[in-house]
Amino acid sequence: MIHKEIAKMLNDQINLELHSGYLYLEFANYYEENNLPGFAHWYNVQAVEEYEHAMKIRGFLNDCGVRVTFSPIGDTIKEFSDIKAPLIEGLKHEQLITKSIYKIYERALELKDHLTANFLQWFIAEQGEEETNAQVNIDKAKVVGAAGPALYMLDKEMGRRAD
Ligand code: OFO
């Protein structure tokens, strides 16, 4: 049986995951406006992935007999100084999400809620990937710079991210 306190933390995590999706849609909007459709595609796909993360937690709570409730999704960053700025914000955001997952995991272990701790293993591995992807995007953008053929090629590459 899932611990009540953990159920509340997981419910809050659903909101955070949906908030991640909103943030990445803002990134996509920015890149669309700045004629980088590949970058926009990459973040549109990422936003869908965040929705899936939220639904994975919702499914788990449902299976545990917990009624999920949704709260308003907070505002997101909309203005960026240059094309690297969203990528840097993306990494910071994923680090925050990782901390949140770790917090729930550690509390679940303290409360001997091993079912949730086991469930969160997937998210722990996923956050490793999320942070790596965010860092790789920053590194690539640094190499190519703010304009020119290399940026065009990188945009094409970003556009090939599978749905
Ligand atoms: Fe759900 O991993 Fe990103 O935020």
PDB file of C-alpha atoms and ligand atoms in Angstrom:
ATOM      1  CA  MET A   1       0.000   0.000   0.000  1.00  0.00           C
ATOM      2  CA  ILE A   2       1.247   3.444  -0.912  1.00  0.00           C
ATOM      3  CA  HIS A   3       1.983   5.850   1.950  1.00  0.00           C
ATOM      4  CA  LYS A   4      -0.342   8.890   2.056  1.00  0.00           C
ATOM      5  CA  GLU A   5       2.495  11.386   2.242  1.00  0.00           C
ATOM      6  CA  ILE A   6       4.154   9.794  -0.780  1.00  0.00           C
ATOM      7  CA  ALA A   7       0.882   9.816  -2.725  1.00  0.00           C
ATOM      8  CA  LYS A   8       0.694  13.583  -2.169  1.00  0.00           C
ATOM      9  CA  MET A   9       4.308  14.044  -3.315  1.00  0.00           C
ATOM     10  CA  LEU A  10       3.633  12.015  -6.459  1.00  0.00           C
ATOM     11  CA  ASN A  11       0.485  14.002  -7.157  1.00  0.00           C
ATOM     12  CA  ASP A  12       2.583  17.183  -6.923  1.00  0.00           C
ATOM     13  CA  GLN A  13       5.144  15.608  -9.247  1.00  0.00           C
ATOM     14  CA  ILE A  14       2.430  15.201 -11.898  1.00  0.00           C
ATOM     15  CA  ASN A  15       2.018  18.976 -11.833  1.00  0.00           C
ATOM     16  CA  LEU A  16       5.777  19.460 -12.166  1.00  0.00           C
ATOM     17  CA  GLU A  17       5.935  17.146 -15.174  1.00  0.00           C
ATOM     18  CA  LEU A  18       3.076  19.003 -16.863  1.00  0.00           C
ATOM     19  CA  HIS A  19       4.857  22.251 -16.046  1.00  0.00           C
ATOM     20  CA  SER A  20       7.950  20.849 -17.805  1.00  0.00           C
ATOM     21  CA  GLY A  21       5.786  20.251 -20.866  1.00  0.00           C
ATOM     22  CA  TYR A  22       4.561  23.855 -20.826  1.00  0.00           C
ATOM     23  CA  LEU A  23       8.127  25.117 -20.509  1.00  0.00           C
ATOM     24  CA  TYR A  24       9.270  23.067 -23.501  1.00  0.00           C
ATOM     25  CA  LEU A  25       6.340  24.283 -25.583  1.00  0.00           C
ATOM     26  CA  GLU A  26       7.524  27.828 -24.827  1.00  0.00           C
ATOM     27  CA  PHE A  27      10.972  26.822 -26.081  1.00  0.00           C
ATOM     28  CA  ALA A  28       9.342  25.437 -29.242  1.00  0.00           C
ATOM     29  CA  ASN A  29       7.410  28.696 -29.711  1.00  0.00           C
ATOM     30  CA  TYR A  30      10.622  30.688 -29.395  1.00  0.00           C
ATOM     31  CA  TYR A  31      12.490  28.529 -31.906  1.00  0.00           C
ATOM     32  CA  GLU A  32       9.591  28.600 -34.360  1.00  0.00           C
ATOM     33  CA  GLU A  33       9.608  32.392 -34.134  1.00  0.00           C
ATOM     34  CA  ASN A  34      13.360  32.374 -34.752  1.00  0.00           C
ATOM     35  CA  ASN A  35      13.197  30.143 -37.841  1.00  0.00           C
ATOM     36  CA  LEU A  36      14.682  27.049 -36.238  1.00  0.00           C
ATOM     37  CA  PRO A  37      11.990  24.431 -36.939  1.00  0.00           C
ATOM     38  CA  GLY A  38      14.288  21.538 -35.987  1.00  0.00           C
ATOM     39  CA  PHE A  39      14.886  22.918 -32.498  1.00  0.00           C
ATOM     40  CA  ALA A  40      11.146  23.586 -32.229  1.00  0.00           C
ATOM     41  CA  HIS A  41      10.390  19.990 -33.227  1.00  0.00           C
ATOM     42  CA  TRP A  42      12.842  18.656 -30.637  1.00  0.00           C
ATOM     43  CA  TYR A  43      11.042  20.537 -27.868  1.00  0.00           C
ATOM     44  CA  ASN A  44       7.584  19.667 -29.140  1.00  0.00           C
ATOM     45  CA  VAL A  45       8.582  16.007 -28.854  1.00  0.00           C
ATOM     46  CA  GLN A  46      10.027  16.677 -25.394  1.00  0.00           C
ATOM     47  CA  ALA A  47       6.757  18.283 -24.288  1.00  0.00           C
ATOM     48  CA  VAL A  48       4.855  15.136 -25.309  1.00  0.00           C
ATOM     49  CA  GLU A  49       7.371  13.067 -23.350  1.00  0.00           C
ATOM     50  CA  GLU A  50       6.692  15.176 -20.256  1.00  0.00           C
ATOM     51  CA  TYR A  51       2.977  14.582 -20.653  1.00  0.00           C
ATOM     52  CA  GLU A  52       3.727  10.846 -20.792  1.00  0.00           C
ATOM     53  CA  HIS A  53       5.760  11.113 -17.573  1.00  0.00           C
ATOM     54  CA  ALA A  54       2.803  12.783 -15.876  1.00  0.00           C
ATOM     55  CA  MET A  55       0.431  10.077 -17.128  1.00  0.00           C
ATOM     56  CA  LYS A  56       2.786   7.326 -15.959  1.00  0.00           C
ATOM     57  CA  ILE A  57       2.587   8.690 -12.414  1.00  0.00           C
ATOM     58  CA  ARG A  58      -1.165   9.165 -12.725  1.00  0.00           C
ATOM     59  CA  GLY A  59      -1.513   5.515 -13.808  1.00  0.00           C
ATOM     60  CA  PHE A  60       0.567   4.355 -10.858  1.00  0.00           C
ATOM     61  CA  LEU A  61      -1.510   6.350  -8.381  1.00  0.00           C
ATOM     62  CA  ASN A  62      -4.722   5.091  -9.985  1.00  0.00           C
ATOM     63  CA  ASP A  63      -3.478   1.509  -9.651  1.00  0.00           C
ATOM     64  CA  CYS A  64      -2.811   2.223  -5.966  1.00  0.00           C
ATOM     65  CA  GLY A  65      -6.401   3.402  -5.541  1.00  0.00           C
ATOM     66  CA  VAL A  66      -5.415   7.056  -5.151  1.00  0.00           C
ATOM     67  CA  ARG A  67      -7.606   9.713  -6.734  1.00  0.00           C
ATOM     68  CA  VAL A  68      -5.360  12.177  -8.550  1.00  0.00           C
ATOM     69  CA  THR A  69      -6.198  15.883  -8.450  1.00  0.00           C
ATOM     70  CA  PHE A  70      -4.806  18.541 -10.769  1.00  0.00           C
ATOM     71  CA  SER A  71      -3.732  22.002  -9.725  1.00  0.00           C
ATOM     72  CA  PRO A  72      -2.995  25.068 -11.872  1.00  0.00           C
ATOM     73  CA  ILE A  73       0.229  24.963 -13.831  1.00  0.00           C
ATOM     74  CA  GLY A  74       2.546  27.842 -12.967  1.00  0.00           C
ATOM     75  CA  ASP A  75       3.872  30.361 -15.437  1.00  0.00           C
ATOM     76  CA  THR A  76       6.927  29.621 -17.570  1.00  0.00           C
ATOM     77  CA  ILE A  77       9.822  31.603 -19.035  1.00  0.00           C
ATOM     78  CA  LYS A  78       8.855  33.177 -22.362  1.00  0.00           C
ATOM     79  CA  GLU A  79      11.699  35.553 -23.222  1.00  0.00           C
ATOM     80  CA  PHE A  80      15.177  34.379 -24.140  1.00  0.00           C
ATOM     81  CA  SER A  81      18.320  36.384 -24.869  1.00  0.00           C
ATOM     82  CA  ASP A  82      19.647  34.067 -27.594  1.00  0.00           C
ATOM     83  CA  ILE A  83      19.206  30.561 -29.004  1.00  0.00           C
ATOM     84  CA  LYS A  84      21.389  28.997 -26.298  1.00  0.00           C
ATOM     85  CA  ALA A  85      19.313  30.456 -23.441  1.00  0.00           C
ATOM     86  CA  PRO A  86      16.405  27.956 -23.605  1.00  0.00           C
ATOM     87  CA  LEU A  87      18.904  25.082 -23.698  1.00  0.00           C
ATOM     88  CA  ILE A  88      20.591  26.340 -20.528  1.00  0.00           C
ATOM     89  CA  GLU A  89      17.198  26.813 -18.858  1.00  0.00           C
ATOM     90  CA  GLY A  90      16.320  23.277 -19.959  1.00  0.00           C
ATOM     91  CA  LEU A  91      19.297  21.789 -18.149  1.00  0.00           C
ATOM     92  CA  LYS A  92      18.584  23.806 -14.989  1.00  0.00           C
ATOM     93  CA  HIS A  93      14.984  22.645 -15.129  1.00  0.00           C
ATOM     94  CA  GLU A  94      15.884  18.974 -15.519  1.00  0.00           C
ATOM     95  CA  GLN A  95      18.278  19.226 -12.563  1.00  0.00           C
ATOM     96  CA  LEU A  96      15.378  20.577 -10.506  1.00  0.00           C
ATOM     97  CA  ILE A  97      13.152  17.689 -11.612  1.00  0.00           C
ATOM     98  CA  THR A  98      15.871  15.183 -10.719  1.00  0.00           C
ATOM     99  CA  LYS A  99      16.102  16.676  -7.215  1.00  0.00           C
ATOM    100  CA  SER A 100      12.345  16.372  -6.839  1.00  0.00           C
ATOM    101  CA  ILE A 101      12.348  12.701  -7.907  1.00  0.00           C
ATOM    102  CA  TYR A 102      15.242  11.943  -5.536  1.00  0.00           C
ATOM    103  CA  LYS A 103      13.342  13.621  -2.686  1.00  0.00           C
ATOM    104  CA  ILE A 104      10.291  11.425  -3.227  1.00  0.00           C
ATOM    105  CA  TYR A 105      12.458   8.329  -3.613  1.00  0.00           C
ATOM    106  CA  GLU A 106      14.395   9.018  -0.415  1.00  0.00           C
ATOM    107  CA  ARG A 107      11.218   9.733   1.557  1.00  0.00           C
ATOM    108  CA  ALA A 108       9.611   6.557   0.180  1.00  0.00           C
ATOM    109  CA  LEU A 109      12.570   4.545   1.474  1.00  0.00           C
ATOM    110  CA  GLU A 110      12.371   6.269   4.887  1.00  0.00           C
ATOM    111  CA  LEU A 111       8.684   5.356   5.099  1.00  0.00           C
ATOM    112  CA  LYS A 112       9.340   1.809   3.821  1.00  0.00           C
ATOM    113  CA  ASP A 113       7.118   2.454   0.800  1.00  0.00           C
ATOM    114  CA  HIS A 114       9.065   0.024  -1.370  1.00  0.00           C
ATOM    115  CA  LEU A 115       6.387  -0.127  -4.052  1.00  0.00           C
ATOM    116  CA  THR A 116       6.889   3.567  -4.829  1.00  0.00           C
ATOM    117  CA  ALA A 117      10.659   3.318  -4.464  1.00  0.00           C
ATOM    118  CA  ASN A 118      10.630   0.545  -7.074  1.00  0.00           C
ATOM    119  CA  PHE A 119       8.332   2.557  -9.350  1.00  0.00           C
ATOM    120  CA  LEU A 120      10.657   5.570  -9.135  1.00  0.00           C
ATOM    121  CA  GLN A 121      13.678   3.602 -10.365  1.00  0.00           C
ATOM    122  CA  TRP A 122      12.456   4.199 -13.916  1.00  0.00           C
ATOM    123  CA  PHE A 123      12.279   7.951 -13.310  1.00  0.00           C
ATOM    124  CA  ILE A 124      15.753   8.019 -11.769  1.00  0.00           C
ATOM    125  CA  ALA A 125      17.220   6.425 -14.913  1.00  0.00           C
ATOM    126  CA  GLU A 126      15.107   8.688 -17.112  1.00  0.00           C
ATOM    127  CA  GLN A 127      16.367  11.813 -15.338  1.00  0.00           C
ATOM    128  CA  GLY A 128      19.937  10.700 -16.065  1.00  0.00           C
ATOM    129  CA  GLU A 129      19.030  10.671 -19.766  1.00  0.00           C
ATOM    130  CA  GLU A 130      17.154  13.973 -19.548  1.00  0.00           C
ATOM    131  CA  GLU A 131      20.140  15.770 -18.044  1.00  0.00           C
ATOM    132  CA  THR A 132      22.538  14.234 -20.566  1.00  0.00           C
ATOM    133  CA  ASN A 133      20.328  15.272 -23.499  1.00  0.00           C
ATOM    134  CA  ALA A 134      20.022  18.811 -22.138  1.00  0.00           C
ATOM    135  CA  GLN A 135      23.811  19.082 -21.741  1.00  0.00           C
ATOM    136  CA  VAL A 136      24.461  17.660 -25.236  1.00  0.00           C
ATOM    137  CA  ASN A 137      22.126  20.262 -26.749  1.00  0.00           C
ATOM    138  CA  ILE A 138      24.045  23.052 -24.997  1.00  0.00           C
ATOM    139  CA  ASP A 139      27.405  21.658 -26.131  1.00  0.00           C
ATOM    140  CA  LYS A 140      26.284  21.389 -29.753  1.00  0.00           C
ATOM    141  CA  ALA A 141      24.827  24.904 -29.767  1.00  0.00           C
ATOM    142  CA  LYS A 142      28.110  26.277 -28.354  1.00  0.00           C
ATOM    143  CA  VAL A 143      30.088  24.630 -31.135  1.00  0.00           C
ATOM    144  CA  VAL A 144      27.885  25.855 -33.984  1.00  0.00           C
ATOM    145  CA  GLY A 145      27.322  29.446 -32.795  1.00  0.00           C
ATOM    146  CA  ALA A 146      24.388  31.751 -33.442  1.00  0.00           C
ATOM    147  CA  ALA A 147      24.166  31.628 -37.261  1.00  0.00           C
ATOM    148  CA  GLY A 148      25.566  30.124 -40.434  1.00  0.00           C
ATOM    149  CA  PRO A 149      25.614  26.724 -42.190  1.00  0.00           C
ATOM    150  CA  ALA A 150      26.579  24.784 -39.037  1.00  0.00           C
ATOM    151  CA  LEU A 151      23.492  26.062 -37.227  1.00  0.00           C
ATOM    152  CA  TYR A 152      21.378  25.122 -40.252  1.00  0.00           C
ATOM    153  CA  MET A 153      22.801  21.579 -40.124  1.00  0.00           C
ATOM    154  CA  LEU A 154      22.236  21.294 -36.382  1.00  0.00           C
ATOM    155  CA  ASP A 155      18.657  22.440 -36.827  1.00  0.00           C
ATOM    156  CA  LYS A 156      18.163  19.684 -39.429  1.00  0.00           C
ATOM    157  CA  GLU A 157      19.607  17.156 -36.953  1.00  0.00           C
ATOM    158  CA  MET A 158      17.330  18.341 -34.138  1.00  0.00           C
ATOM    159  CA  GLY A 159      14.402  17.987 -36.519  1.00  0.00           C
ATOM    160  CA  ARG A 160      15.101  14.287 -36.929  1.00  0.00           C
ATOM    161  CA  ARG A 161      14.277  13.453 -33.320  1.00  0.00           C
ATOM    162  CA  ALA A 162      11.788  10.579 -33.406  1.00  0.00           C
ATOM    163  CA  ASP A 163       8.314  11.155 -31.979  1.00  0.00           C
TER     164      ASP A 163
HETATM  165 FE1  OFO B   1       9.926  14.457 -16.917  1.00  0.00          FE
HETATM  166  O1  OFO B   1      11.671  14.631 -17.331  1.00  0.00           O
HETATM  167 FE2  OFO B   1      11.950  16.273 -18.025  1.00  0.00          FE
HETATM  168  O2  OFO B   1      11.148  17.310 -16.816  1.00  0.00           O
END
